[in-house]
XYZ file of C-alpha atoms in Angstrom:
335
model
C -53.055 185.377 -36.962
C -51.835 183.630 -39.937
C -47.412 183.930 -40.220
C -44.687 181.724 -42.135
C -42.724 180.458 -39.134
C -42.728 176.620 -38.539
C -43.525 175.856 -35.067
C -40.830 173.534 -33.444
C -41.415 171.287 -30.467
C -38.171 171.628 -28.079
C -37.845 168.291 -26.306
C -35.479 168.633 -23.306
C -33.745 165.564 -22.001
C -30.917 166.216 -20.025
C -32.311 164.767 -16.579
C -31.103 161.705 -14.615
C -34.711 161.134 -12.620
C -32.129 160.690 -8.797
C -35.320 160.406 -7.083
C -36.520 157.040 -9.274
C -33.286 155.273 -8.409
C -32.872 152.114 -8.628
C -35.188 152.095 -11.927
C -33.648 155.786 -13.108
C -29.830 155.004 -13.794
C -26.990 157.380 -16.087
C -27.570 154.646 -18.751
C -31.255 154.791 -18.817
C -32.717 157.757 -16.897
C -36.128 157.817 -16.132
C -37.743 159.129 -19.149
C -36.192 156.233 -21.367
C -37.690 153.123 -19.376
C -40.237 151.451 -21.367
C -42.673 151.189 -18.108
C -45.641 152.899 -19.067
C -48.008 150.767 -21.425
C -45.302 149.433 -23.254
C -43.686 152.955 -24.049
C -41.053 155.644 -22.472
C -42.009 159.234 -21.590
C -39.754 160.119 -24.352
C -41.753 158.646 -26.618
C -44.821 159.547 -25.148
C -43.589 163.242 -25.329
C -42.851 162.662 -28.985
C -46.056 161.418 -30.148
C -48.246 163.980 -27.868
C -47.276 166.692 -29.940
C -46.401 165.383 -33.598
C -49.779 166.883 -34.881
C -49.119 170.105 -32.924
C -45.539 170.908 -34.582
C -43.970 170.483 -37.758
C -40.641 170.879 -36.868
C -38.774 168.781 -34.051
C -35.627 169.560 -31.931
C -34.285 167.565 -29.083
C -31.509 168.755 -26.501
C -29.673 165.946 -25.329
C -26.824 165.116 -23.782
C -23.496 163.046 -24.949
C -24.522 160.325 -22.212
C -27.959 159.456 -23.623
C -28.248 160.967 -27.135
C -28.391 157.607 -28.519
C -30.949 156.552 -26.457
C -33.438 159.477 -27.881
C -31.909 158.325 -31.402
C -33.547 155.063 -30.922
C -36.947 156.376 -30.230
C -37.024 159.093 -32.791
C -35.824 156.495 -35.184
C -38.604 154.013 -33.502
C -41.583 156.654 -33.873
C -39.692 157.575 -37.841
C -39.389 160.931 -36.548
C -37.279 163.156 -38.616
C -35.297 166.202 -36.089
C -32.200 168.685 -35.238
C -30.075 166.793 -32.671
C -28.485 169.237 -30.138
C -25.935 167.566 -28.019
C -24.828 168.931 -25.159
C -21.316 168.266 -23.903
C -21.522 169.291 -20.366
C -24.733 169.533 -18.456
C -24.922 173.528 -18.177
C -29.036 174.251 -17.027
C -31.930 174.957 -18.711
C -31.099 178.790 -19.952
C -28.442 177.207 -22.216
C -30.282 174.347 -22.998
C -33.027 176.664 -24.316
C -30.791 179.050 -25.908
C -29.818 176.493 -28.335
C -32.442 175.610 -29.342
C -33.243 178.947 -30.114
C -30.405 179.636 -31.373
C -30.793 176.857 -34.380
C -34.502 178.317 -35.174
C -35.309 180.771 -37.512
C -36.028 184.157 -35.297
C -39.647 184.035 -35.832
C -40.447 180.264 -35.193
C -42.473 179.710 -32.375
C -40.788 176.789 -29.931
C -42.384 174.962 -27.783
C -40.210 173.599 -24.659
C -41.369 170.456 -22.873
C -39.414 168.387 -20.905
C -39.060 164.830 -21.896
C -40.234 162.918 -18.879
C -44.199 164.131 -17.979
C -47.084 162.021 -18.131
C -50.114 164.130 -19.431
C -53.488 163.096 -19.973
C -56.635 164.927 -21.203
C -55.530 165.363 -24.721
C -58.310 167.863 -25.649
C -57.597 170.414 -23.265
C -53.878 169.847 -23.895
C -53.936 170.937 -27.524
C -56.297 174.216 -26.203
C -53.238 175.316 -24.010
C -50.891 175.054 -26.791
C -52.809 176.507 -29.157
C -53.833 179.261 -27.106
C -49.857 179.859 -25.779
C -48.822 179.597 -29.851
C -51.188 182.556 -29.918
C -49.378 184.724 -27.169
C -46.065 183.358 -28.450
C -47.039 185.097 -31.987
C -48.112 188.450 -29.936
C -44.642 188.559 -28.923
C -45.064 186.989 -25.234
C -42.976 184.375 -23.124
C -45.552 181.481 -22.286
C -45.403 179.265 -19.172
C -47.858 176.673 -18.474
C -49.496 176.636 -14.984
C -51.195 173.326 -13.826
C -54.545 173.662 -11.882
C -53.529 172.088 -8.386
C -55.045 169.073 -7.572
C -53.534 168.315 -4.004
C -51.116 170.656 -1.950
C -47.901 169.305 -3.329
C -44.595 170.162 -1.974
C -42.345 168.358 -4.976
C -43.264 171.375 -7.576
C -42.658 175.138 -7.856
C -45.689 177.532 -8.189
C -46.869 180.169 -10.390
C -48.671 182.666 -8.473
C -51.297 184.697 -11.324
C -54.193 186.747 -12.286
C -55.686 185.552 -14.979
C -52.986 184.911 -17.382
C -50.716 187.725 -15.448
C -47.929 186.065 -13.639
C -47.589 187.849 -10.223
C -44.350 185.789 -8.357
C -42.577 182.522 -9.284
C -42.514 180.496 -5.806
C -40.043 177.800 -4.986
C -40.667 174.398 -4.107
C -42.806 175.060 -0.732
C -43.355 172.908 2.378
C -46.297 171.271 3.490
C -47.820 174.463 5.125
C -47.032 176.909 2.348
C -48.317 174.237 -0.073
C -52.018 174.480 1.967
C -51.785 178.558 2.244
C -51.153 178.387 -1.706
C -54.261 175.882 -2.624
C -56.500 178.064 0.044
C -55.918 181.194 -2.030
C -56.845 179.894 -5.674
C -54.664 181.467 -7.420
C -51.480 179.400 -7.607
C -50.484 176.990 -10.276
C -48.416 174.234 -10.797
C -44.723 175.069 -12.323
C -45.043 172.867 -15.834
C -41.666 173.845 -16.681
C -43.444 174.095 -20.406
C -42.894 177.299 -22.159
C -43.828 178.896 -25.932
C -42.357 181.719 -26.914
C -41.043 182.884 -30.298
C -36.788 182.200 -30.757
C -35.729 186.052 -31.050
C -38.218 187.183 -28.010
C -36.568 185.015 -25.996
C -32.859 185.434 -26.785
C -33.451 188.854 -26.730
C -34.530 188.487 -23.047
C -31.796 186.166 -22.687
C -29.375 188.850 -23.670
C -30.940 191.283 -21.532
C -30.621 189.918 -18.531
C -27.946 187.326 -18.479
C -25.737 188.806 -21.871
C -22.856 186.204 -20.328
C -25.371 183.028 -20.876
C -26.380 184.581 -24.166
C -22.834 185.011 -25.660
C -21.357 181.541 -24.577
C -24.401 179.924 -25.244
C -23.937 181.698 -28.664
C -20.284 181.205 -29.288
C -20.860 177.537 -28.501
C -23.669 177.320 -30.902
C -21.498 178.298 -33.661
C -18.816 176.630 -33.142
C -20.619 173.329 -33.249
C -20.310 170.576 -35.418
C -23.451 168.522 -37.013
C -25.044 169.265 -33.273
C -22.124 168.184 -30.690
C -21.348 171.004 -28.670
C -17.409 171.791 -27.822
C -16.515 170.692 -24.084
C -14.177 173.484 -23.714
C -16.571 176.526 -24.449
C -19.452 174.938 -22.772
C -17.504 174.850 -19.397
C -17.453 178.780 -19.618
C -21.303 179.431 -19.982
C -23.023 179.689 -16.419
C -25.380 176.692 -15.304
C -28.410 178.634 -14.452
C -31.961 177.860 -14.969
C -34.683 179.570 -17.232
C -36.465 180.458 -14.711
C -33.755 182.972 -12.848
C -32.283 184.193 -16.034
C -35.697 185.051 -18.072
C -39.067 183.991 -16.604
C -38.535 185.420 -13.203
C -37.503 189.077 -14.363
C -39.386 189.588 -17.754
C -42.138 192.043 -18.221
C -43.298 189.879 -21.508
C -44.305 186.538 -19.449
C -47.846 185.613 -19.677
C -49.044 182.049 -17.754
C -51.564 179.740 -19.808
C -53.637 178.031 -16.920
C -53.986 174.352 -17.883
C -57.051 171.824 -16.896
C -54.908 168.979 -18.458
C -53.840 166.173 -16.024
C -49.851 166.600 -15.488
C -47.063 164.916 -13.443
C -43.566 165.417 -13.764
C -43.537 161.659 -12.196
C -40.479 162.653 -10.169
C -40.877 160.488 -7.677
C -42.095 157.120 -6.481
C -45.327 158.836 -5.471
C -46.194 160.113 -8.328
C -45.295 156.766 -10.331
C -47.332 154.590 -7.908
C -50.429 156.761 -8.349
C -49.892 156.742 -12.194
C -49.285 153.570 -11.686
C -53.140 152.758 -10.124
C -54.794 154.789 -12.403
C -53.537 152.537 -15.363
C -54.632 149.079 -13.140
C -51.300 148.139 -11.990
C -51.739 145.626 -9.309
C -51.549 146.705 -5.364
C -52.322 144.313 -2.372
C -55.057 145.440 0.050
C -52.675 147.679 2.584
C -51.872 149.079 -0.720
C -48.796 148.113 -1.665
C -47.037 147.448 -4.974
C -44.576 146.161 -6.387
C -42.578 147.752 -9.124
C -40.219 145.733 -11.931
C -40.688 142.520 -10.870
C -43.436 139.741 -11.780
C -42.754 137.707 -8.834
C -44.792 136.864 -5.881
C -44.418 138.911 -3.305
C -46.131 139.454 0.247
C -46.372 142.500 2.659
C -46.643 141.668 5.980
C -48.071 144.551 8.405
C -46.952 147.003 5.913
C -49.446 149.431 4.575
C -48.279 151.927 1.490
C -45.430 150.484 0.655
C -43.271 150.233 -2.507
C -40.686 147.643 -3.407
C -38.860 148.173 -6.092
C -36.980 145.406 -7.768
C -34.082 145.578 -10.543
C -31.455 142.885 -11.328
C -28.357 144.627 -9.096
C -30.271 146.670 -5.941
C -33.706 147.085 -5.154
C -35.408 149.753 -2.733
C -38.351 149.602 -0.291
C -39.461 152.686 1.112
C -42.819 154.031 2.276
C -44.551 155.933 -0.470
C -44.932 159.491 1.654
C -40.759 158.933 1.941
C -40.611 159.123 -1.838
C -39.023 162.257 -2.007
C -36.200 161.309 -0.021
C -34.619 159.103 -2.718
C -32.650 161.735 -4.013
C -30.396 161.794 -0.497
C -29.892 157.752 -1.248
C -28.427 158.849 -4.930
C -26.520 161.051 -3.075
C -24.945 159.047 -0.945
C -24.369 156.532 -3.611
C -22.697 159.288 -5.420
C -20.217 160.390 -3.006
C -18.473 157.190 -3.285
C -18.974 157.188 -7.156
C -20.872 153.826 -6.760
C -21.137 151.644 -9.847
C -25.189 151.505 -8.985
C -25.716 154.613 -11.066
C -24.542 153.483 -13.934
């Protein structure tokens, strides 16, 4: 189905990566260090869909907007800056962004801090979600589970009908969920086209949709006013539209994904790309000095110039309650 709109890839950037601290700081989250092959997830986000869109936004925030300057200005990418002024959630995030499209462009959403592989059967899933988009559906892409893992929502579906949205689960629930075959992996990648979502938006959260909207229009060369942003409610995408829509449809996806949100996740990345472990595999992240494990098996040490961390690799998710911590007593290590 052949139709005028561009199609516009929607980079999202607002996270701070808590769980990757030390590496992951305020001035250089997670998706701006330069640690894989040479290149950020940023930019790795940018050039995995230049050939898919012609149009580029990205929805940043006034703490790191420079630092995606640098990289679109790196990769001579041309784009609409949106910056947020206050960190309000994903539905206003994604409102924006909507809001400075055309109605009938199709956007596609990614965040800006996944590693994907399997580039073929990547472009399939977009192409095939542009499709929907164009029918007039809300796309989300599910991830074909590899491993039971607790550190990602799930998209329960038949075919490409979405049956329930499922939070994070533990351990158990994670097993039940692979057993049946029918659960997915939350991407937190969508397609839809600008006015079927707003008009969702509207539908079910009209006080997101007019702040989000008065805010829009009352911005100036893409910085968003503090005052008015403070007013719209920080809810996700997921409440507000994707979990009460009848016009959702779920792309499953064979590409290789990770959201890389925690030390996990990094380490096995990490392996598949050669990086070196000892024999009780452990590694060593950020640092090219020698360093010995003694009778430790799976663990991680990672170094940066004012606090490193060891922890064992199954404790990765627990990083978060260290950043925390470290942010109760406004600790000058985030910054």
């Amino acid at each position: 189905m052949e139709t005028n709109n561009s199609i516009i890839h929607v980079i999202l950037t607002g996270g701070v990566g808590s769980r990757l601290w030390p590496l992951s700081r305020k001035s250089q989250p997670k998706q701006y260090l330069e640690i894989f092959e040479n290149k950020s997830l940023f930019e790795m986000t940018v050039d995995r869909n230049s050939h898919l869109a012609n149009k580029v936004m990205v929805v940043g925030n006034v703490d790191n907007h420079h630092l995606s300057g640098k990289v679109m200005d790196k990769t001579k990418t041309s784009y609409v800056n949106i910056v947020e002024a206050t960190p309000r959630n994903t539905a206003a995030a994604i409102a924006f962004a909507a809001f400075a499209s055309d109605p009938s462009d199709i956007l596609i959403v990614t965040p800006s801090d996944h590693i994907i592989d399997k580039m073929e059967d990547y472009n399939k899933a977009i192409n095939e979600a542009v499709l929907k988009a164009q029918d007039g559906f809300i796309v989300t892409f599910g991830i074909i589970p590899t491993k039971p893992e607790t550190g990602y929502g799930y998209i329960e579906s038949k075919g490409d009908k979405v049956i329930s949205f499922r939070e994070k689960p533990n351990e158990t629930t994670a097993k039940e969920f692979i057993a049946k075959g029918n659960f997915l992996w939350n991407s937190g990648m969508f397609c839809f086209k600008a006015s079927v979502l707003l008009d969702e938006l509207k539908q079910f959260q009209p006080d997101v949709y007019e702040k989000s909207k008065a805010v829009w229009e009352s911005s100036k060369e893409g910085f968003l006013d503090l005052d008015l942003s403070l007013e719209i409610p920080s809810i996700s995408i997921d409440y507000a539209v994707m979990e009460r829509s009848k016009k959702i449809k779920v792309v499953p996806a064979a590409f290789s994904w990770s959201d890389l949100g925690s030390f996990e996740s990094v380490y096995d990345y990490l392996v598949s790309k050669k990086h070196p472990i000892d024999k009780n595999g452990n590694m060593v992240i950020g640092s090219g000095k020698h360093t010995t494990f003694l009778g430790l098996k799976n663990t991680i040490f990672v170094y940066t110039s004012t606090a490193n961390l060891i922890l064992q690799k199954e404790n990765s998710q627990d990083v978060k309650d260290i950043y925390s911590e470290l942010e109760k007593i406004n600790s000058d290590l985030l910054n």
